[in-house]
Coordinates of C-alpha atoms and ligand atoms in Angstrom, one line a residue:
X208 CA 277.6 169.9 118.7
X209 CA 278.7 167.2 116.4
X210 CA 281.3 164.4 115.8
X211 CA 283.0 164.4 112.4
X212 CA 283.9 160.7 111.6
X213 CA 285.0 161.1 108.0
X214 CA 287.8 163.1 106.0
X215 CA 286.1 166.5 105.0
X216 CA 288.6 166.1 101.6
X217 CA 288.6 162.4 100.6
X218 CA 285.8 160.8 102.9
X219 CA 287.8 158.1 104.2
X220 CA 287.0 157.0 107.8
X221 CA 290.6 156.2 109.0
X222 CA 291.0 159.2 111.3
X223 CA 293.1 159.2 114.5
X224 CA 293.9 161.6 117.3
X225 CA 297.2 163.1 116.9
X226 CA 296.9 166.5 119.1
X227 CA 294.4 167.3 122.1
X228 CA 294.0 170.5 124.3
X229 CA 291.1 169.3 126.0
X230 CA 288.0 171.0 126.9
X231 CA 288.4 174.7 126.0
X232 CA 285.8 177.7 125.8
X233 CA 284.6 179.1 122.5
X234 CA 288.1 181.6 121.1
X235 CA 285.7 184.5 120.1
X236 CA 283.3 184.2 122.6
X237 CA 284.1 187.6 124.4
X238 CA 282.2 187.6 127.8
X239 CA 280.5 190.7 128.9
X240 CA 280.7 191.7 133.1
X241 CA 277.9 189.5 134.0
X242 CA 278.8 186.5 131.8
X243 CA 282.0 185.9 133.6
X244 CA 279.6 185.1 136.7
X245 CA 278.1 182.6 134.4
X246 CA 279.3 178.8 133.5
X247 CA 280.8 178.7 130.1
X248 CA 280.2 176.5 127.6
X249 CA 283.3 174.2 126.5
X250 CA 283.7 171.9 124.1
X251 CA 286.8 169.3 123.3
X252 CA 289.7 170.6 120.8
X253 CA 291.3 167.2 119.2
X254 CA 292.9 167.1 116.1
X255 CA 292.3 164.0 113.8
X256 CA 294.3 162.9 110.9
X257 CA 293.2 161.3 108.0
X258 CA 295.5 158.2 107.1
X259 CA 294.4 158.3 103.8
X260 CA 295.1 161.6 102.4
X261 CA 296.7 163.5 105.3
X262 CA 293.7 166.2 106.0
X263 CA 293.9 167.5 109.5
X264 CA 290.5 168.2 111.5
X265 CA 288.9 168.8 114.6
X266 CA 287.2 165.9 116.0
X267 CA 284.0 168.1 117.4
X268 CA 281.6 170.9 115.0
X269 CA 280.2 173.6 117.0
X270 CA 276.9 174.8 115.4
X271 CA 277.8 177.4 112.9
X272 CA 274.9 179.9 114.4
X273 CA 276.3 179.6 117.9
X274 CA 280.0 180.9 116.5
X275 CA 279.3 183.2 113.4
X276 CA 275.9 185.1 113.9
X277 CA 277.9 187.8 115.9
X278 CA 281.2 187.6 115.1
X279 CA 284.1 189.2 116.9
X280 CA 286.9 189.8 114.8
X281 CA 287.1 192.5 111.9
X282 CA 289.9 192.4 109.1
X283 CA 289.9 196.4 109.3
X284 CA 291.7 196.2 112.6
X285 CA 295.4 195.3 110.9
X286 CA 296.9 197.6 108.6
X287 CA 298.8 194.5 107.3
X288 CA 295.8 192.2 107.0
X289 CA 294.8 195.6 104.5
X290 CA 297.3 195.5 102.5
X291 CA 297.5 191.8 101.9
X292 CA 294.2 191.7 100.7
X293 CA 294.4 195.0 98.6
X294 CA 297.5 193.3 96.7
X295 CA 296.0 190.4 96.4
X296 CA 292.6 191.7 95.3
X297 CA 294.4 194.1 92.7
X298 CA 296.2 191.3 90.7
X299 CA 293.2 189.0 90.4
X300 CA 291.2 191.1 89.4
X301 CA 293.3 192.2 86.6
X302 CA 294.2 188.9 85.8
X303 CA 290.7 187.3 85.8
X304 CA 288.3 190.1 85.8
X305 CA 287.1 191.8 82.3
X306 CA 285.1 195.1 82.6
X307 CA 282.2 195.4 84.1
X308 CA 282.9 192.2 85.6
X309 CA 281.5 190.1 88.9
X310 CA 283.6 189.7 91.7
X311 CA 282.4 187.4 95.0
X312 CA 283.8 187.4 98.0
X313 CA 283.1 184.4 100.5
X314 CA 283.5 185.0 104.3
X315 CA 283.9 188.8 103.4
X316 CA 283.7 189.7 107.0
X317 CA 283.8 193.8 107.1
X318 CA 284.3 194.2 103.3
X319 CA 287.8 195.4 103.8
X320 CA 289.3 193.3 101.0
X321 CA 286.2 194.6 98.5
X322 CA 286.5 198.0 99.0
X323 CA 289.9 197.9 97.8
X324 CA 288.7 197.5 94.5
X325 CA 286.1 201.0 94.8
X326 CA 286.9 202.9 91.9
X327 CA 287.8 199.8 89.6
X328 CA 285.1 198.9 86.8
X329 CA 283.7 196.0 88.8
X330 CA 281.0 194.7 90.2
X331 CA 280.9 193.2 93.7
X332 CA 279.1 190.9 96.3
X333 CA 280.5 189.9 99.9
X334 CA 279.0 187.0 101.4
X335 CA 279.1 186.3 105.2
X336 CA 276.9 184.9 108.4
X337 CA 277.8 187.6 110.7
X338 CA 274.7 189.8 110.4
X339 CA 277.0 192.8 112.6
X340 CA 280.0 192.6 110.0
X341 CA 277.2 192.7 107.0
X342 CA 275.9 195.9 108.4
X343 CA 279.7 197.4 108.4
X344 CA 280.5 196.1 104.9
X345 CA 277.3 198.1 104.1
X346 CA 278.0 201.6 105.3
X347 CA 282.0 201.1 103.2
X348 CA 279.9 200.6 100.2
X349 CA 280.4 196.8 99.5
X350 CA 276.7 194.9 99.2
X351 CA 276.5 191.7 101.8
X352 CA 274.5 188.8 101.7
X353 CA 274.1 187.2 105.1
X354 CA 274.1 183.3 104.5
X355 CA 276.9 180.5 104.4
X356 CA 277.6 180.0 101.1
X357 CA 276.7 176.8 99.2
X358 CA 274.7 175.4 96.1
X359 CA 271.3 177.6 96.9
X360 CA 273.7 180.9 97.7
X361 CA 275.6 180.5 94.8
X362 CA 272.2 180.0 92.6
X363 CA 270.6 182.9 94.1
X364 CA 273.6 185.0 92.9
X365 CA 273.9 184.0 89.5
X366 CA 269.9 184.5 89.4
X367 CA 270.4 187.9 91.0
X368 CA 273.7 188.9 89.2
X369 CA 273.0 188.7 85.8
X370 CA 275.1 185.8 85.5
X371 CA 278.5 183.7 86.9
X372 CA 281.7 185.5 89.1
X373 CA 284.8 185.8 86.8
X374 CA 286.6 185.7 90.3
X375 CA 285.5 184.0 93.8
X376 CA 288.0 184.9 96.6
X377 CA 287.9 182.9 99.9
X378 CA 290.4 183.6 102.5
X379 CA 290.6 182.0 105.7
X380 CA 287.1 180.9 105.5
X381 CA 287.7 176.8 104.0
X382 CA 289.1 176.1 107.3
X383 CA 285.8 177.2 109.0
X384 CA 283.5 175.1 106.8
X385 CA 282.2 171.8 107.7
X386 CA 281.0 170.6 104.2
X387 CA 283.7 171.1 101.7
X388 CA 281.7 169.5 98.8
X389 CA 279.0 171.4 99.3
X390 CA 281.4 174.6 99.2
X391 CA 282.7 173.1 96.2
X392 CA 279.5 172.4 94.9
X393 CA 278.8 176.0 95.1
X394 CA 281.7 177.4 93.3
X395 CA 281.0 175.1 90.4
X396 CA 277.6 176.9 90.3
X397 CA 279.0 180.7 90.7
X398 CA 282.2 180.2 88.8
X399 CA 282.2 181.5 85.2
X400 CA 284.1 179.0 83.0
X401 CA 287.4 181.2 82.7
X402 CA 287.0 182.8 85.9
X403 CA 289.6 181.6 88.8
X404 CA 288.5 180.8 92.6
X405 CA 291.6 182.4 94.7
X406 CA 292.0 180.4 98.0
X407 CA 294.1 181.5 101.1
X408 CA 294.2 179.0 104.2
X409 CA 296.7 178.8 107.0
X410 CA 299.3 176.3 106.2
X411 CA 299.8 173.0 108.3
X412 CA 303.4 173.0 107.9
X413 CA 304.2 176.1 109.6
X414 CA 301.4 175.2 112.5
X415 CA 304.1 172.4 112.9
X416 CA 307.0 174.1 112.3
X417 CA 306.3 176.7 114.5
X418 CA 304.5 175.1 117.3
X419 CA 301.2 177.6 116.3
X420 CA 299.1 175.4 118.9
X421 CA 296.7 179.1 119.5
X422 CA 295.6 178.8 116.1
X423 CA 294.1 175.8 116.9
X424 CA 289.9 176.6 117.9
X425 CA 286.9 175.6 117.2
X426 CA 286.2 178.1 114.4
X427 CA 289.4 176.2 112.8
X428 CA 287.4 172.6 111.5
X429 CA 290.7 172.2 109.0
X430 CA 294.1 172.5 108.9
X431 CA 295.2 172.2 105.6
X432 CA 298.2 171.0 103.4
X433 CA 298.2 170.7 99.9
X434 CA 298.0 167.4 99.1
X435 CA 294.2 167.0 101.2
X436 CA 293.1 169.9 99.4
X437 CA 294.2 168.8 95.8
X438 CA 292.3 165.8 96.0
X439 CA 289.3 168.0 97.5
X440 CA 289.1 170.1 94.4
X441 CA 289.6 167.4 92.0
X442 CA 286.8 165.2 93.6
X443 CA 284.9 168.2 93.1
X444 CA 285.6 168.7 89.6
X445 CA 288.2 171.8 89.9
X446 CA 291.9 172.0 89.8
X447 CA 294.2 173.8 91.6
X448 CA 296.0 175.4 89.0
X449 CA 299.1 177.8 91.5
X450 CA 300.1 177.5 94.9
X451 CA 302.0 180.8 96.4
X452 CA 303.1 180.7 100.2
X453 CA 302.4 183.8 102.1
X454 CA 303.6 184.9 105.6
X455 CA 300.2 186.5 107.0
X456 CA 298.5 184.5 109.9
X457 CA 301.8 182.6 110.5
X458 CA 302.2 180.8 107.2
X459 CA 299.7 180.8 104.6
X460 CA 299.0 178.9 101.4
X461 CA 297.3 180.8 98.3
X462 CA 295.9 178.2 95.7
X463 CA 294.5 179.7 92.7
X464 CA 291.7 177.1 91.5
X465 CA 289.9 176.7 88.0
X466 CA 287.4 175.1 86.1
X467 CA 289.6 173.9 83.5
X468 CA 292.6 171.7 84.2
X469 CA 294.5 174.2 83.0
X470 CA 298.5 173.1 82.7
X471 CA 299.0 173.3 86.3
X472 CA 302.6 175.9 87.4
X473 CA 303.9 174.4 90.5
X474 CA 302.0 172.1 92.2
X475 CA 303.7 168.7 91.5
X476 CA 306.7 170.5 93.1
X477 CA 304.5 171.4 96.0
X478 CA 303.4 167.8 96.4
X479 CA 307.1 166.6 96.2
X480 CA 307.9 169.0 98.6
X481 CA 305.1 168.6 101.5
X482 CA 306.3 166.3 104.4
X483 CA 303.5 164.4 105.3
X484 CA 303.1 163.0 107.7
X485 CA 304.0 165.8 109.9
X486 CA 306.5 164.9 112.9
X487 CA 303.4 164.8 115.8
X488 CA 305.6 163.9 118.5
X489 CA 308.1 166.8 117.9
X490 CA 305.3 169.1 117.7
X491 CA 303.6 168.4 120.9
X492 CA 307.3 168.4 122.7
X493 CA 307.6 171.8 121.1
X494 CA 304.2 173.1 122.3
X495 CA 305.2 171.8 126.1
X496 CA 308.2 173.6 126.1
X497 CA 306.9 176.8 125.0
X498 CA 303.9 176.3 127.8
X499 CA 306.8 175.5 130.6
X500 CA 308.8 178.4 129.0
X501 CA 306.0 180.9 129.0
X502 CA 304.2 180.0 132.2
X503 CA 307.9 179.9 134.4
X504 CA 308.6 183.8 133.0
X505 CA 305.3 185.0 134.0
X506 CA 306.0 183.6 137.2
X507 CA 309.3 184.8 137.9
X508 CA 308.0 188.2 136.4
X509 CA 305.4 188.7 138.9
X510 CA 307.2 187.1 141.9
X511 CA 309.9 190.1 141.2
X512 CA 306.5 192.5 141.5
X513 CA 306.9 193.0 137.4
X514 CA 303.3 193.7 135.4
X515 CA 303.0 191.8 132.2
X516 CA 299.6 192.6 130.1
X517 CA 298.6 190.7 127.1
X518 CA 298.8 192.8 124.1
X519 CA 295.7 191.9 121.5
X520 CA 292.7 190.0 122.2
X521 CA 292.9 187.4 119.5
X522 CA 291.0 183.8 119.5
X523 CA 294.6 182.7 119.4
X524 CA 295.2 184.5 123.0
X525 CA 292.2 183.0 124.4
X526 CA 293.8 179.3 123.3
X527 CA 297.2 180.6 124.6
X528 CA 295.7 181.7 127.9
X529 CA 293.4 179.0 128.5
X530 CA 295.7 175.8 127.3
X531 CA 298.8 177.3 129.5
X532 CA 296.2 178.2 132.0
X533 CA 297.3 181.7 132.5
X534 CA 295.0 183.6 134.5
X535 CA 294.7 186.9 135.9
X536 CA 297.0 186.3 138.7
X537 CA 299.8 186.3 136.1
X538 CA 298.5 188.7 133.2
X539 CA 295.9 190.8 134.8
X540 CA 294.8 192.8 131.8
X541 CA 295.0 192.6 127.7
X542 CA 294.1 195.7 125.4
X543 CA 293.2 195.2 121.7
X544 CA 291.9 197.3 119.2
X545 CA 288.8 196.3 118.1
X546 CA 285.6 198.3 119.6
X547 CA 283.5 195.2 120.1
X548 CA 286.1 193.6 122.4
X549 CA 286.7 196.5 124.6
X550 CA 284.8 196.3 127.7
X551 CA 284.3 192.5 127.5
X552 CA 286.7 189.9 129.2
X553 CA 288.7 186.9 127.6
X554 CA 286.8 183.8 127.4
X555 CA 288.2 181.3 130.1
X556 CA 290.1 182.8 132.1
X557 CA 288.6 186.8 132.1
X558 CA 291.3 189.2 131.5
X559 CA 289.4 192.7 131.1
X560 CA 290.2 194.2 127.8
X561 CA 291.2 197.5 127.8
X562 CA 291.7 199.7 124.8
X563 CA 295.4 200.2 123.8
X564 CA 296.1 203.6 124.6
X565 CA 295.7 202.1 128.4
X566 CA 299.4 200.8 128.1
X567 CA 300.8 204.1 127.9
X568 CA 298.6 205.5 130.8
X569 CA 299.3 202.4 133.0
X570 CA 302.9 201.3 131.4
X571 CA 303.1 197.6 132.6
X572 CA 306.3 196.1 132.7
X573 CA 306.1 194.2 129.9
X574 CA 303.4 193.3 127.2
X575 CA 303.2 189.6 125.8
X576 CA 302.2 189.6 121.9
X577 CA 299.0 187.2 121.9
X578 CA 298.3 188.9 118.4
X579 CA 301.9 187.3 117.0
X580 CA 301.5 187.6 113.1
X581 CA 300.6 190.6 113.5
X582 CA 303.7 191.6 116.1
X583 CA 305.9 194.0 113.4
X584 CA 303.0 196.4 113.1
X585 CA 302.1 196.8 116.8
X586 CA 305.5 197.2 117.5
X587 CA 305.3 200.0 115.5
X588 CA 302.5 201.5 116.8
X589 CA 303.4 201.2 120.3
X590 CA 307.0 202.6 120.0
X591 CA 306.3 205.0 122.5
X592 CA 305.9 202.2 124.8
X593 CA 308.8 201.0 124.1
X594 CA 310.8 204.3 123.8
X595 CA 310.1 204.8 127.8
X596 CA 311.4 201.0 128.5
X597 CA 308.2 198.6 127.9
X598 CA 309.3 195.0 126.6
X599 CA 307.8 193.8 123.4
X600 CA 307.3 189.8 124.4
X601 CA 306.3 187.7 121.9
X602 CA 305.2 184.0 122.8
X603 CA 308.0 181.8 120.7
X604 CA 310.6 181.5 118.1
X605 CA 309.8 182.6 114.6
X606 CA 306.5 183.9 115.3
X607 CA 306.7 187.8 114.5
X608 CA 306.6 187.7 111.1
X609 CA 304.2 189.7 109.2
Ligands
TYD785 P1 294.0 188.0 114.4 O1 295.3 188.2 113.3 O2 292.6 187.8 113.0 O3 293.7 186.4 115.3 P2 292.6 185.4 115.1 O4 292.5 184.8 114.2 O5 293.4 184.2 116.2 O6 291.5 185.8 116.0 O7 293.3 189.0 115.5 C1 294.2 190.0 115.6 C2 293.8 190.8 117.1 O8 294.8 191.5 117.0 C3 292.6 191.7 116.5 O9 291.4 191.3 118.0 C4 292.9 193.1 116.6 C5 294.0 193.0 117.1 N1 295.3 194.3 117.1 C6 295.7 194.9 118.0 O10 294.8 194.9 119.2 N2 296.1 195.8 117.3 C7 297.0 196.0 116.5 O11 297.3 197.2 115.7 C8 296.5 194.8 115.7 C9 297.3 194.6 114.3 C10 295.8 194.1 115.8

């Protein structure tokens, strides 16, 4: 574990602590029956803000091998994410990729996004450090290089795939990268002159406005706003051309980044409208109110003899349960559709993870939607549970958008 003392975006050293969740277990390290009897590794989760460019990042960096060599999350587990990525891929390929051109996805997970291009006349390659996911992607017909992306990997791809990439896609991966300069230099090696890098990152403004503290965990090293990102790319000879806002993952930015400084389409407006620095004291107060309300509600439910389960075992669920101290006496079980999570336990608070069909078998009085970013999809799937009188409760206002 390392402590990061400079800003990932501008390299400044004026970092100030703005929020702490204390010591927390690794959010995606689901535990076997045997492991819940063992002591668990924990690490501080502390947000620092750069006083120069406004970048927000974690103070501690966990060894990436610990977090990623066997990764539990699979993109394909959500229909909403599948259609989101498919739309992005189709649109970007139409705009930037000639016939037989090369599309590289960094952080390609189980190959879901690239698989949506099957039938198109393009060559695809995934890059992802998780061996288990690369195997799944391969079974889908998506060749995947098991590696952390950087200049060496970029050179390897250029040499082995006959030329540079016309499109590089990096969705929900930049926040996981410690050395962002190395990442950008890799893009400079791999991207063709006229090509485009499409980046998606969760948006800091949404985290603040909606008190999405549970999206803070060890894998997410950065919490991006537009200003620090533009500075990062410019410093590395890359230029943000266009910015869009999407609702996935609690509020996401999609940036189109080019090697040439084309006329930026809407970057100045975004920079002008961004409220920096964020109101951290309001954020802290909102998080505390959310925590108190949740514990109060769960305690009342338990005391009234009602049973509440968690729906979804996302990383953010681990953070929410651990930060709020919600153990099995208040919430005895969670359900999740991911095969690699079923049969395991939530880190820290140890709820067993069952398959979603158990919700109908047991019909608990309420389900707390820990995977709140998929709330609409989950509500649709569990219409029978609701029709039989089950409550679906989202842990905060404004969070139930897909
Ligand atoms: P995700 O959105 O990736 O959140 P995080 O980044 O915090 O891990 O994870 C969503 C989780 O919710 C994942 O474990 C799958 C689960 N899930 C279900 O169990 N049922 C569903 O219908 C959906 C959409 C997701």
